[in-house]
mmCIF file of C-alpha atoms in Angstrom:
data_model
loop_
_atom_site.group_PDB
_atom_site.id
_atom_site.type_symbol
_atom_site.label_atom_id
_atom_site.label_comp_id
_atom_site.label_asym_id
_atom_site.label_seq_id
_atom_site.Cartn_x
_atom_site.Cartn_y
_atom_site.Cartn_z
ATOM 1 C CA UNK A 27 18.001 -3.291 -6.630
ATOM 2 C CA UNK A 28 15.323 -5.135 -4.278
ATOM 3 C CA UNK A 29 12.695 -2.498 -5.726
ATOM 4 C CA UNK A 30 13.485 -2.379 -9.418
ATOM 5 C CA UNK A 31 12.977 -6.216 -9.051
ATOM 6 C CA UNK A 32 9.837 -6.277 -7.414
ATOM 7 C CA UNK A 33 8.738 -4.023 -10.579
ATOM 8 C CA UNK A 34 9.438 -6.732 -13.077
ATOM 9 C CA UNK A 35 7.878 -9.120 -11.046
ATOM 10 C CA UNK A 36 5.069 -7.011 -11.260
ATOM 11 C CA UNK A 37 5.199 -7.112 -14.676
ATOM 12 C CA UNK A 38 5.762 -10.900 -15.458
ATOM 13 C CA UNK A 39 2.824 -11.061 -13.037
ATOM 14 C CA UNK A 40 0.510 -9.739 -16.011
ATOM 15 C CA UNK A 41 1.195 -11.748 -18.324
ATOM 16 C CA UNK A 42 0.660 -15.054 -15.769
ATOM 17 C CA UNK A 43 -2.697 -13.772 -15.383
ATOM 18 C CA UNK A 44 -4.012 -11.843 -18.401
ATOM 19 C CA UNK A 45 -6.734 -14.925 -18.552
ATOM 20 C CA UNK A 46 -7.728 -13.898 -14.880
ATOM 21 C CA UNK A 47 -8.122 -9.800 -15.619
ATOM 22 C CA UNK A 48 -9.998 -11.066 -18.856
ATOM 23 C CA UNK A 49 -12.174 -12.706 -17.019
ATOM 24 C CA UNK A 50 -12.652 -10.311 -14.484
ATOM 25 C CA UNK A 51 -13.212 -7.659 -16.862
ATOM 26 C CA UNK A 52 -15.795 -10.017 -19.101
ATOM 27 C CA UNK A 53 -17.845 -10.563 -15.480
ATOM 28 C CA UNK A 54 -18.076 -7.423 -14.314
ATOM 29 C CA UNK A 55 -19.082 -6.195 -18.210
ATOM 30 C CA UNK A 56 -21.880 -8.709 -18.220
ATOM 31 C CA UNK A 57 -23.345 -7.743 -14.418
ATOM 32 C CA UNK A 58 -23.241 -3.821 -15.412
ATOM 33 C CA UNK A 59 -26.950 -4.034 -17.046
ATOM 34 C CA UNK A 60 -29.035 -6.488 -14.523
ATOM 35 C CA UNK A 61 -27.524 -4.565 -11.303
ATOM 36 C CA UNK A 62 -28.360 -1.156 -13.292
ATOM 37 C CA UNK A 63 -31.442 -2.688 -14.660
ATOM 38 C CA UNK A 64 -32.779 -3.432 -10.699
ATOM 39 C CA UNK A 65 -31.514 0.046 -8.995
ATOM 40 C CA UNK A 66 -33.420 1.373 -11.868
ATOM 41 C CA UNK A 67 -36.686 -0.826 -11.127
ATOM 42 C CA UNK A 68 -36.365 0.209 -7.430
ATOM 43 C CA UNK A 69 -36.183 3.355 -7.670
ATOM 44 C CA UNK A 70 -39.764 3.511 -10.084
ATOM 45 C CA UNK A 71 -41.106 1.315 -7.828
ATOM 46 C CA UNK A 72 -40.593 3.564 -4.402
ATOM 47 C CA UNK A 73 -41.217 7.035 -6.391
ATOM 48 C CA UNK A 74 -44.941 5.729 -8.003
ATOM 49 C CA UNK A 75 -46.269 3.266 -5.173
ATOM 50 C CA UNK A 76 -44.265 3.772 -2.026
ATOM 51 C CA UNK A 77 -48.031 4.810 -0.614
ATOM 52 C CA UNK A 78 -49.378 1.949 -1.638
ATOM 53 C CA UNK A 79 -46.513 -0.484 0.009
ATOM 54 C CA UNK A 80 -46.865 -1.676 3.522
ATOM 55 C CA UNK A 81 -43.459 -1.002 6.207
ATOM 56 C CA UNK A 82 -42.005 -4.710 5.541
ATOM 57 C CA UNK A 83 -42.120 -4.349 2.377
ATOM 58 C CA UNK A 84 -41.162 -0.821 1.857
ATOM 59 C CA UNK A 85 -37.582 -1.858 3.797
ATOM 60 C CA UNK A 86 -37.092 -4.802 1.119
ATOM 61 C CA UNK A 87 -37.391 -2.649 -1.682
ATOM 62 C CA UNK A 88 -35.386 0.112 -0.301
ATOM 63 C CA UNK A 89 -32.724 -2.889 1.242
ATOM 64 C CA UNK A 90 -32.964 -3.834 -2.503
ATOM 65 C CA UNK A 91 -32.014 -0.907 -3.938
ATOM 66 C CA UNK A 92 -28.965 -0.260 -1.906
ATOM 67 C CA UNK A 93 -27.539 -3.249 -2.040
ATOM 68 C CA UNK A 94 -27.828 -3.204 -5.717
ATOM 69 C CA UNK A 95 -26.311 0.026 -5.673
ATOM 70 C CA UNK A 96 -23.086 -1.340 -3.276
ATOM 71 C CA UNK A 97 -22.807 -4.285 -6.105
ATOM 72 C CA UNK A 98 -22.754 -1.508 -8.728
ATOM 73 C CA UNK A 99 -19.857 0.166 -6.530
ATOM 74 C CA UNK A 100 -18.293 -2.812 -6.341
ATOM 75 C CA UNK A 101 -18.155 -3.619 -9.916
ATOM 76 C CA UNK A 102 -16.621 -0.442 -10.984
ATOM 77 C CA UNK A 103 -14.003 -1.226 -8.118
ATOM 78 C CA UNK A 104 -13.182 -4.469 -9.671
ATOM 79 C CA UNK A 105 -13.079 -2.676 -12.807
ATOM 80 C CA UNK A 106 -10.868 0.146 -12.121
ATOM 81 C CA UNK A 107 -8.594 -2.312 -10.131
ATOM 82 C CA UNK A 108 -7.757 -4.936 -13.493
ATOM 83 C CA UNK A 109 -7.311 -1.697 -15.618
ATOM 84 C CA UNK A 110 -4.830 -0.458 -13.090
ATOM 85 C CA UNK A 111 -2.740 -3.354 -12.801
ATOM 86 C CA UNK A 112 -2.599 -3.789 -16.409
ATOM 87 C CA UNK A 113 -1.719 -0.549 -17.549
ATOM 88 C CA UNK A 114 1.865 0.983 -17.301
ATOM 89 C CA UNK A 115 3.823 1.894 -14.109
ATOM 90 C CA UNK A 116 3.744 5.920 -13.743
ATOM 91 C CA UNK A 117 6.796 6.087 -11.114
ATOM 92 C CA UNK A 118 7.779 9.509 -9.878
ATOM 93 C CA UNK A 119 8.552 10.949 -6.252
ATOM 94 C CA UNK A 120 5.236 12.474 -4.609
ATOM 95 C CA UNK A 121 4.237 14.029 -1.040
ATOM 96 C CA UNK A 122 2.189 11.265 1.135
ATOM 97 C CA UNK A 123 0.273 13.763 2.563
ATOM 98 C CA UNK A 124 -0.803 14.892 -0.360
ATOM 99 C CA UNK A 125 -1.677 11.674 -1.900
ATOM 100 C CA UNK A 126 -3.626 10.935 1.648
ATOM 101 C CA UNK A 127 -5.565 14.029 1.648
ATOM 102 C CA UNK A 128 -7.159 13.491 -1.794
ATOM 103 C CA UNK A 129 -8.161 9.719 -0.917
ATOM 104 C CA UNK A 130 -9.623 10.949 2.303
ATOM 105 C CA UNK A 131 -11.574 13.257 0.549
ATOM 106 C CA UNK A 132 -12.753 10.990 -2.560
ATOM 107 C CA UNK A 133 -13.232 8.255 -0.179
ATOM 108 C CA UNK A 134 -15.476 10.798 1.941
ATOM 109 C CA UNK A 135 -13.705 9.470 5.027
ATOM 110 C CA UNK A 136 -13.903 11.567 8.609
ATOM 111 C CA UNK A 137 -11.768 14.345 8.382
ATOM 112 C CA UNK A 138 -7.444 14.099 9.346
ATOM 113 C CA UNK A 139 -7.963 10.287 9.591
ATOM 114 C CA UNK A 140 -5.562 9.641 7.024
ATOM 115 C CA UNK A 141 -3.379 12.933 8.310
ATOM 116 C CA UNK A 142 0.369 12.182 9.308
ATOM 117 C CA UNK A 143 2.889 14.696 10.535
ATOM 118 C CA UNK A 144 5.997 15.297 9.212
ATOM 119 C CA UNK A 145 4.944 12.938 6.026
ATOM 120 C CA UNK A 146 7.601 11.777 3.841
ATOM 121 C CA UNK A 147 7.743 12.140 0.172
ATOM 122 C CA UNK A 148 7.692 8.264 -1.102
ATOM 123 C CA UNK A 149 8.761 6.827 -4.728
ATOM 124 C CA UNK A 150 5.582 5.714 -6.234
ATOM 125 C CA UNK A 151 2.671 5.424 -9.323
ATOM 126 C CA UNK A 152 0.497 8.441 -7.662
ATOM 127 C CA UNK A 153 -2.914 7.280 -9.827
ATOM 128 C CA UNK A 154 -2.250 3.401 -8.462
ATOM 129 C CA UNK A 155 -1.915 4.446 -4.685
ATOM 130 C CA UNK A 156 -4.738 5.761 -4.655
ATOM 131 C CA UNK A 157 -6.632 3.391 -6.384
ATOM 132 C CA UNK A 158 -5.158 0.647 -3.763
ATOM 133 C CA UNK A 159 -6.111 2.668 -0.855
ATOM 134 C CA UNK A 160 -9.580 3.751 -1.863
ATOM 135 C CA UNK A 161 -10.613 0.448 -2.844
ATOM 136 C CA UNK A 162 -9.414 -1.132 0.176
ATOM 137 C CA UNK A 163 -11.481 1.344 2.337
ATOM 138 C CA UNK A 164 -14.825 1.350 -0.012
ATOM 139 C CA UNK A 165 -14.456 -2.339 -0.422
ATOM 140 C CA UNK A 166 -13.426 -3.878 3.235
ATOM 141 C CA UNK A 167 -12.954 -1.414 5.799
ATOM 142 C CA UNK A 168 -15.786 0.472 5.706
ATOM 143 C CA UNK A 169 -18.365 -2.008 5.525
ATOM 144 C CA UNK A 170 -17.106 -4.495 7.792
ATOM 145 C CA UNK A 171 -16.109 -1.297 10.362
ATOM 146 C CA UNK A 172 -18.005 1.477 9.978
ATOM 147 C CA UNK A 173 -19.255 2.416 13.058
ATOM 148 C CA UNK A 174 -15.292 2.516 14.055
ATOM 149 C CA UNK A 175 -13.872 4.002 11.495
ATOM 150 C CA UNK A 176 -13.886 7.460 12.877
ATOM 151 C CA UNK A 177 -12.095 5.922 16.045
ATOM 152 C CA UNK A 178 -8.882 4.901 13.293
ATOM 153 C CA UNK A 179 -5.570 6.065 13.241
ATOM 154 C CA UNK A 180 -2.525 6.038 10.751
ATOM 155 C CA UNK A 181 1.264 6.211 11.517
ATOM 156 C CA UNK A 182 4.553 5.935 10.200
ATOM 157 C CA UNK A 183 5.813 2.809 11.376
ATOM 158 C CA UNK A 184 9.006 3.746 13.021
ATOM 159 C CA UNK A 185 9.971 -0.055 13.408
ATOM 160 C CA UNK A 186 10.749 -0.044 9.860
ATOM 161 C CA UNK A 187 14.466 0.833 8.644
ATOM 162 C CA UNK A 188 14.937 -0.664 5.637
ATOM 163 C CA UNK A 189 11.793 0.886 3.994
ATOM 164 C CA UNK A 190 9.094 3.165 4.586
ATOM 165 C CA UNK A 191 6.013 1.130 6.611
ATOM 166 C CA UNK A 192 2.503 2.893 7.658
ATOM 167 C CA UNK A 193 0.468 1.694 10.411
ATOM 168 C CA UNK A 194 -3.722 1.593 10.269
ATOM 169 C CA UNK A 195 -5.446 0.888 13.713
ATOM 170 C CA UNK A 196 -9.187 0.553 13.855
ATOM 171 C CA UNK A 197 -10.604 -0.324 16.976
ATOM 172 C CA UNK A 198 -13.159 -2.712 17.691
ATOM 173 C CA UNK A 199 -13.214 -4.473 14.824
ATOM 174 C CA UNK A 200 -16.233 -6.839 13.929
ATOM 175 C CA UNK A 201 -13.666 -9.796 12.512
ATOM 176 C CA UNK A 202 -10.626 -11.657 13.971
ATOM 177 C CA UNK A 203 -7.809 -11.668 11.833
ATOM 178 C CA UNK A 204 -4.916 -13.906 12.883
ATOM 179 C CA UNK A 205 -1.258 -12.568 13.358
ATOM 180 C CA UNK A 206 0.474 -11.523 10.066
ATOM 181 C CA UNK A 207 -2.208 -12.700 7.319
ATOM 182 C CA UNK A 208 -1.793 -10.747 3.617
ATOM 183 C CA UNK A 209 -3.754 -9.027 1.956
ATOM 184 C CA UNK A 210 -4.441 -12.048 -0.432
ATOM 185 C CA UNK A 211 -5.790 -14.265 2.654
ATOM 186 C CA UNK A 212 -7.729 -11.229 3.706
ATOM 187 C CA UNK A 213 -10.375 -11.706 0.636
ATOM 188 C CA UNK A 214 -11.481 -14.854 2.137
ATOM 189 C CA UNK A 215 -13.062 -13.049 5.396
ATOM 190 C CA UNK A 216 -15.441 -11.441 2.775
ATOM 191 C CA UNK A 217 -18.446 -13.524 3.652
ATOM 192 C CA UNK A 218 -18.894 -15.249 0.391
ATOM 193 C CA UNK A 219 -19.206 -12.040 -1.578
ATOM 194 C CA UNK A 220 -17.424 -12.999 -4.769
ATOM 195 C CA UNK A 221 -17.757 -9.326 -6.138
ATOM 196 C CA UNK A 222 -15.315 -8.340 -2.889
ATOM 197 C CA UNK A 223 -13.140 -10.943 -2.677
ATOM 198 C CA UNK A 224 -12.249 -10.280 -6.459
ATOM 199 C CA UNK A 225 -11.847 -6.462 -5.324
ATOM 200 C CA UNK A 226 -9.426 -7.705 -2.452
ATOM 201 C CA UNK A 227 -7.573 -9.663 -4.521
ATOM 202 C CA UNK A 228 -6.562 -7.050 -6.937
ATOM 203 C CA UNK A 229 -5.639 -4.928 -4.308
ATOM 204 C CA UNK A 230 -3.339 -7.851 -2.967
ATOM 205 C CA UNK A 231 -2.283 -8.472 -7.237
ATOM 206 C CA UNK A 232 -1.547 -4.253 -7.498
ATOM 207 C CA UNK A 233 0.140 -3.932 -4.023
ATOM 208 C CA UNK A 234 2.396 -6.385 -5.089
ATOM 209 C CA UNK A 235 3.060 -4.845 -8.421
ATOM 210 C CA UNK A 236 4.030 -1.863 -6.551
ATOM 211 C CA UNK A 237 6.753 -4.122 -4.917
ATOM 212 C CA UNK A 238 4.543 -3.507 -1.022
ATOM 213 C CA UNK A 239 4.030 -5.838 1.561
ATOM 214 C CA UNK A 240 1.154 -6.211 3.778
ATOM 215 C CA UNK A 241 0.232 -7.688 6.643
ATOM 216 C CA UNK A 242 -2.712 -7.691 9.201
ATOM 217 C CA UNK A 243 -4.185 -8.751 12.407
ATOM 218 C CA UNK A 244 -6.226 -7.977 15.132
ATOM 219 C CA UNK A 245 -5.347 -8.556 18.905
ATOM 220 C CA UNK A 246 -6.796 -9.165 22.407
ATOM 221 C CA UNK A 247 -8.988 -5.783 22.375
ATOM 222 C CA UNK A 248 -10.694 -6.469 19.016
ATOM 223 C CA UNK A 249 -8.110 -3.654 17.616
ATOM 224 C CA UNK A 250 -7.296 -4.304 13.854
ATOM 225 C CA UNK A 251 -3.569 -3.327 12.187
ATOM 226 C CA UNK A 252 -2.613 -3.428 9.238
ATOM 227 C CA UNK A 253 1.127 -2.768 8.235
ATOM 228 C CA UNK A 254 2.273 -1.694 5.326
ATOM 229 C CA UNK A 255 5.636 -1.830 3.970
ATOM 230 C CA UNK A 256 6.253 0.522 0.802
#
């Protein structure tokens, strides 16, 4: 009963905020071309005079051209994130460790990272979990962490008995998180980048579509975790 309520709260949620995913949608359209136009200018730039450039400014153009090509990732994250929510929910029993493998791979994170044994099957939309999780990596995890990433860990959380929970640990994390903040607080630790707090907050919107809670924190030793509650 709990579940099947979270779902139409997850679906009253759209209409609430079909302004919001217009919006997001209509900003992202509109950034497309200048972020394309400026990896594009880069790129001439570095292949005809890269000879002709002294070092400092060979490592701004070359800074330039990667960060416009993170804003261009992060742009089709926002993207694929609003289309998610809004589209219908796809709900069928799947193997986690199948769903965990594939995002490991598309997210081209270390190898077994995301590997647990003796995975459940869970009761979810297969095409939205892994749009949550690979966002969440691409979009926080990996570039606020990732010189530690290959130190992480997930588990089942075997505290849990009312639901299934997973547990991520990455050590030595670069932020402090305070006990039990959500996903939603979360997008205010990304250091004024609108582009991925909008990303983080439609992870928070789709999570709780999916009827999920989640809740992180880092403690004495730096070491970040982030339950989650399916």
């Amino acid at each position: 009963m709990n579940r099947r309520n979270n779902m139409t709260d997850g679906r009253k949620t759209i209409g609430d905020n079909s302004f919001y995913y217009d919006l997001t949608r209509r900003i992202t359209h509109d950034l497309k071309a200048p972020i394309r136009q400026i990896s594009q200018l880069s790129e001439i730039i570095l292949e005809d005079n890269a000879d002709k450039l002294d070092e400092e400014s060979l490592k701004s153009l070359i800074m330039m051209r990667e960060r416009a090509s993170t804003m261009a990732h992060l742009v089709n994250s926002v993207r694929s994130l609003s289309n998610a929510f809004l589209r219908e929910l796809n709900m069928q029993q799947i193997e986690l460790d199948c769903l965990l493998e594939e995002i490991e791979i598309d997210s081209k994170l270390p190898p077994n990272l995301l590997k647990i044994d003796n995975a459940p099957s869970i009761w979810t939309d297969p095409e939205l979990f892994s749009i949550f999780f690979y966002n969440l990596f691409q979009n926080f995890f990996l570039p606020l962490g990732s010189g530690q990433i290959e130190n992480a860990s997930l588990k089942l959380n075997e505290d849990v008995h009312s639901s299934l929970g997973l547990m991520l640990r990455i050590p030595d994390f670069p932020l402090e998180i305070p006990n039990k903040m959500s996903l939603l607080e979360l997008s205010t630790f990304a250091r004024g980048d609108l582009l991925q707090s909008l990303a983080i907050i439609e992870s928070s919107q789709l999570a709780d579509r999916l009827g999920w809670k989640i809740f992180l924190h880092t403690n004495n030793n730096n070491e970040l975790s982030m339950n989650l509650y399916l």
